[in-house]
Short mmCIF file of C-alpha atoms in Angstrom, two decimals:
data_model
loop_
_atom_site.label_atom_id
_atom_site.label_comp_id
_atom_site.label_asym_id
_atom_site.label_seq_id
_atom_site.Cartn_x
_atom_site.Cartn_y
_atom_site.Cartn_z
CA UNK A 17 -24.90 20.23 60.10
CA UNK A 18 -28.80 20.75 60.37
CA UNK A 19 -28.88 24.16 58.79
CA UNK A 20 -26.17 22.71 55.83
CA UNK A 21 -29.33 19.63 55.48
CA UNK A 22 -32.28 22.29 56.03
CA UNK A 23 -30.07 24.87 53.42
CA UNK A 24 -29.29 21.77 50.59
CA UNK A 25 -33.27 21.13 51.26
CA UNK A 26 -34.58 24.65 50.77
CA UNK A 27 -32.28 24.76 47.61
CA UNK A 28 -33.42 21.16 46.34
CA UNK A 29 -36.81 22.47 46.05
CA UNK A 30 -36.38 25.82 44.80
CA UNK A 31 -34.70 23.85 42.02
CA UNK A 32 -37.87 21.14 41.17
CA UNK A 33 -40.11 24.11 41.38
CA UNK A 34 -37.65 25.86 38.44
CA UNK A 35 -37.98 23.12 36.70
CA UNK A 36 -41.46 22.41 37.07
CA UNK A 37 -41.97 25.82 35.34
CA UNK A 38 -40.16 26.15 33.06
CA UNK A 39 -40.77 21.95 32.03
CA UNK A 40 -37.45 21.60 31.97
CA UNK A 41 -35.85 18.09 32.35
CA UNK A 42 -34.18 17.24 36.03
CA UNK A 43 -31.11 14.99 37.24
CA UNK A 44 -30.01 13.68 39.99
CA UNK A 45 -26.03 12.92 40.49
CA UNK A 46 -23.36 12.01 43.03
CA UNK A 47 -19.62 13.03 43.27
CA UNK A 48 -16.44 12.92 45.04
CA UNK A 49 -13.86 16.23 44.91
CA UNK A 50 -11.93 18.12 46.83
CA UNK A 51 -14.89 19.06 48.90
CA UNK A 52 -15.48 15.77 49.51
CA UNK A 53 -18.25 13.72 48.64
CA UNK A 54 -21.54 15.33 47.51
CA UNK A 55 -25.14 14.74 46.24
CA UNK A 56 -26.88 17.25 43.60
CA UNK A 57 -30.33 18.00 41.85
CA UNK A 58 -30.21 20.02 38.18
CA UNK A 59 -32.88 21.45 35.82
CA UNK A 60 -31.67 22.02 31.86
CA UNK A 61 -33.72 25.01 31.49
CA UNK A 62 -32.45 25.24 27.35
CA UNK A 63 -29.95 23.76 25.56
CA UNK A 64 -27.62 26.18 27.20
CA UNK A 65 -28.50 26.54 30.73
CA UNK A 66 -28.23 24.23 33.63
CA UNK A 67 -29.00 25.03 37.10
CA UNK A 68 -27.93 22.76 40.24
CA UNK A 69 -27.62 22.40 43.87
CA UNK A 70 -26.30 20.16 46.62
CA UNK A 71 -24.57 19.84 49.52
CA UNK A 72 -20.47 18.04 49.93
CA UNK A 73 -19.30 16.78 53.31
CA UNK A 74 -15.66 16.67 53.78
CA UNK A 75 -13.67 14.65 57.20
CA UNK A 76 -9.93 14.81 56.72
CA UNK A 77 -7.28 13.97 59.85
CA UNK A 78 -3.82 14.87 59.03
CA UNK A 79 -0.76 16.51 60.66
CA UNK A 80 0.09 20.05 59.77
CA UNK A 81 3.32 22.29 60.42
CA UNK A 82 2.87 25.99 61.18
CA UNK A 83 5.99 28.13 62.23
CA UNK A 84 7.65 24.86 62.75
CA UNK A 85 5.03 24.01 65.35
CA UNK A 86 4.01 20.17 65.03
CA UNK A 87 -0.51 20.15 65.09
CA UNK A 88 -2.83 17.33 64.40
CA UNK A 89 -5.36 19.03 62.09
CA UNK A 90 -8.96 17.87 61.34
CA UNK A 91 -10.48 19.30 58.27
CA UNK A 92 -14.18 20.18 58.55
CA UNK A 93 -16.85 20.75 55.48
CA UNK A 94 -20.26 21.27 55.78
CA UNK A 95 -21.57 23.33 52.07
CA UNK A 96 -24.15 23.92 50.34
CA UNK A 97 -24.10 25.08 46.45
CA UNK A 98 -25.93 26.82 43.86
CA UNK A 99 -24.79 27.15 40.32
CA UNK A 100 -25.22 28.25 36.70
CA UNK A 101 -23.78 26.02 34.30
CA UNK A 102 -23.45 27.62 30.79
CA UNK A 103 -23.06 25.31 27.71
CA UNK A 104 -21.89 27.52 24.77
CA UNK A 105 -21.53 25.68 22.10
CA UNK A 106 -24.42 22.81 23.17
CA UNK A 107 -22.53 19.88 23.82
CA UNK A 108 -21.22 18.37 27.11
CA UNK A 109 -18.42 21.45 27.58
CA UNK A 110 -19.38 24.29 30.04
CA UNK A 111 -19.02 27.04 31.92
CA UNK A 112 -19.83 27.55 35.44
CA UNK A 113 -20.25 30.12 38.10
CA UNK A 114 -22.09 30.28 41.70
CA UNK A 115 -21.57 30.24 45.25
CA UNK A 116 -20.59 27.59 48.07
CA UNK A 117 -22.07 28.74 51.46
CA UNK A 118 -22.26 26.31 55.10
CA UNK A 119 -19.51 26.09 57.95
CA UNK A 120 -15.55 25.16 57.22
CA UNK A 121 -13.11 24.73 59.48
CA UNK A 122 -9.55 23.58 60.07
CA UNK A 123 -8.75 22.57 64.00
CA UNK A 124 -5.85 22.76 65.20
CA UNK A 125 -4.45 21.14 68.12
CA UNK A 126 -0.44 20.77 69.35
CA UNK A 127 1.40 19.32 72.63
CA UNK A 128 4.88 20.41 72.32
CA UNK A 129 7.56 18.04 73.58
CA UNK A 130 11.17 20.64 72.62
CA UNK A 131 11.30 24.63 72.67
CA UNK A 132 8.67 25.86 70.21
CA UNK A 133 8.50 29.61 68.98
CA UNK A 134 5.11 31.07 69.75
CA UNK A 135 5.01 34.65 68.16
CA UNK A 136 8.29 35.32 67.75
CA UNK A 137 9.53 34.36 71.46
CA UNK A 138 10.56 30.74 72.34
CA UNK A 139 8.99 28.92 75.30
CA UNK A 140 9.60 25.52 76.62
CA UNK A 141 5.99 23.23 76.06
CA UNK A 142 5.91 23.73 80.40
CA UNK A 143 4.97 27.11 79.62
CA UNK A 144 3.12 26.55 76.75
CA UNK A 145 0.97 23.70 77.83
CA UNK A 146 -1.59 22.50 75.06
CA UNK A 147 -1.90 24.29 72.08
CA UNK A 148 -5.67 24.55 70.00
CA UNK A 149 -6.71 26.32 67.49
CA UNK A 150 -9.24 26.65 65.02
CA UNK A 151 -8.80 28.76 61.06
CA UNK A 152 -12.36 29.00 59.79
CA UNK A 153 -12.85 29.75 56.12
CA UNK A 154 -15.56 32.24 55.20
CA UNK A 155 -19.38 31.16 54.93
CA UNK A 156 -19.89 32.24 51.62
CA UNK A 157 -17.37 32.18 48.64
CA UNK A 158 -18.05 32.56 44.90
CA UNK A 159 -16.73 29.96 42.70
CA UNK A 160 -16.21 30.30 39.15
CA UNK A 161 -15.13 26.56 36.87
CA UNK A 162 -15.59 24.63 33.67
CA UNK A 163 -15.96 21.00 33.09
CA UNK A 164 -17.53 17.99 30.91
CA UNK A 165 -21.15 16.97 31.53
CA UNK A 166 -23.12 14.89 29.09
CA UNK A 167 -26.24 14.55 31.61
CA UNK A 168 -28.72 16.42 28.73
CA UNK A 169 -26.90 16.13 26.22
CA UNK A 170 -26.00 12.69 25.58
CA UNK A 171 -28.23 9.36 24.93
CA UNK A 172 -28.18 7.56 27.73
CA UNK A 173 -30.17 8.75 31.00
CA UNK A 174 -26.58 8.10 33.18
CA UNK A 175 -23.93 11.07 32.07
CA UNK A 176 -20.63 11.76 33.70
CA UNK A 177 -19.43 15.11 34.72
CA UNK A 178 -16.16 16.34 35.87
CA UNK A 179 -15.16 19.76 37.31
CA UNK A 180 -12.35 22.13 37.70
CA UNK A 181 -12.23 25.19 38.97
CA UNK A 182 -11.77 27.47 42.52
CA UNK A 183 -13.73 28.91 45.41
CA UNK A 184 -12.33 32.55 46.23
CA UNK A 185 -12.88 34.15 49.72
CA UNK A 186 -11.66 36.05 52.07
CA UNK A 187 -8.46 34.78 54.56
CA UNK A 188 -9.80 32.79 57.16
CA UNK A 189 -10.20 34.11 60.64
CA UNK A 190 -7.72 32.07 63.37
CA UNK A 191 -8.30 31.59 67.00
CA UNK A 192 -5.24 29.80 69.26
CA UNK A 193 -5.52 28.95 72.79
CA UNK A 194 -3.26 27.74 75.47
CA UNK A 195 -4.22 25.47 78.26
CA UNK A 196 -2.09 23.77 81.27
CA UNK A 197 1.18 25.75 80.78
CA UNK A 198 2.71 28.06 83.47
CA UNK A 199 2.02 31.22 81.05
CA UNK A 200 -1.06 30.28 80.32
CA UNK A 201 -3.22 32.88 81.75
CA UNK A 202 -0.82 35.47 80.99
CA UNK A 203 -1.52 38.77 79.50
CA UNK A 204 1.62 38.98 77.32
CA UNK A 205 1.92 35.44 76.27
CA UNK A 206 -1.94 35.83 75.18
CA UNK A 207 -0.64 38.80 72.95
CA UNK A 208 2.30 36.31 71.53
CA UNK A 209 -0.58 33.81 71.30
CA UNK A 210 -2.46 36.54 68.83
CA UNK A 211 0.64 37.00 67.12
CA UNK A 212 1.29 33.50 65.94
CA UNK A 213 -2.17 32.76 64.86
CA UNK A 214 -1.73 36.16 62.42
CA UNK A 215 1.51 34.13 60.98
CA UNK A 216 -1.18 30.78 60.58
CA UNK A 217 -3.07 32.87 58.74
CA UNK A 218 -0.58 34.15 56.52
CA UNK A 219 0.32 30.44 56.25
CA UNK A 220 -3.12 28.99 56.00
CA UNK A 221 -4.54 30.94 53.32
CA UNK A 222 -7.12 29.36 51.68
CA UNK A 223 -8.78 32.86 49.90
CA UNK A 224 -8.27 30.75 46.75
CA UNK A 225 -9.68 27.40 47.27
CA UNK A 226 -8.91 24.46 44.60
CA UNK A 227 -12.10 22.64 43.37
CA UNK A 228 -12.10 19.74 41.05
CA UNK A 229 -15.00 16.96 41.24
CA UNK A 230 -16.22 14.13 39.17
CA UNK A 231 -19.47 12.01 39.22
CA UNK A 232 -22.02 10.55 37.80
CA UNK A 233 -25.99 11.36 37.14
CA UNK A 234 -29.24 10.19 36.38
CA UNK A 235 -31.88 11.91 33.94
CA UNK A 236 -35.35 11.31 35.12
#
């Protein structure tokens, strides 16, 4: 979380010294999406060109089903954002296209009570134990959207914006562990182990990642 703060910093200034030079005019806004809830600085550099950066936080529990295993999932968002926002015709409608970077995670974790199949082989949970897990999401993923934002262009110094649009990555990487069950330690229910966390990833695939926000900003 202290390199996503440092990062959002770093970025926050590199912004104020674009707009500095170019004496362009600078907002400040807040929003809640679908990467949670986030705070961003932007510089209209014309008529046409915005640039902004922030940082969303996103805490999600939940339960999740993966080859009809039963897990508790917590989602975990730490990002960081820079962007281009392109406004073609002048008004409020845009364009936009940039990059999310910081640490995402899903973890996983599962306690089976009945039979489960783990990589194609079933086990009772005695041999099993405790499942946990982890799918994390690549650190950096372009993200390409269009919206509504009135921030420079409209009279009042508050403007809303809303966003649509999608982060695409890689497939995440996925780790699953066993602990407490009789096969625990062994070699070949480690490779089944290996073999169910490649189905959770054909499962979990978040290469293309759904982003829609909406907030409100301040012109200073």
């Amino acid at each position: 979380m202290i390199r996503v703060v440092i990062r959002a910093a770093m970025l926050s200034l590199a912004l104020t010294s674009v707009a500095g030079a170019a004496s362009a005019q600078t907002a400040a806004s807040v929003h809640a999406g679908t990467l949670g809830v986030g705070v961003e600085v932007k510089a209209a550099l014309g008529p046409s060109v915005v640039v902004r950066g922030g940082i969303d936080r996103l805490r999600r529990d939940f339960d999740q089903t993966y080859s009809g295993v039963d897990y508790g999932a917590e989602l975990d968002f730490d990002t960081v954002g820079a962007f281009i926002d392109l406004h073609p015709f002048r008004n409020a409608w845009f364009v936009s296209g940039g990059a999310y970077l910081g640490a995402r995670e899903l973890r996983l974790e599962a306690e089976p009570v009945t039979p489960v199949e783990i990589g194609g082989a079933m086990f009772t949970p005695g041999q099993v134990g405790k499942l946990s897990g982890a799918v994390a999401l690549p650190e950096a993923t372009p993200f390409v959207g269009m919206g509504f934002d009135n921030t420079f262009t409209g009279r009042w110094r508050v403007g809303v914006r809303a966003l649509i649009g999608a982060a695409v990555g890689e497939s995440p990487d996925v780790t699953l562990n066993s602990q407490g069950g009789t096969l625990s330690g062994s070699a070949a229910f480690r490779q089944r182990l290996d073999a169910e966390a490649e189905r959770i990833r054909d499962e979990a695939d978040f290469s293309l990642y759904p982003v829609a926000q909406i907030g409100l900003s301040y012109r200073f």
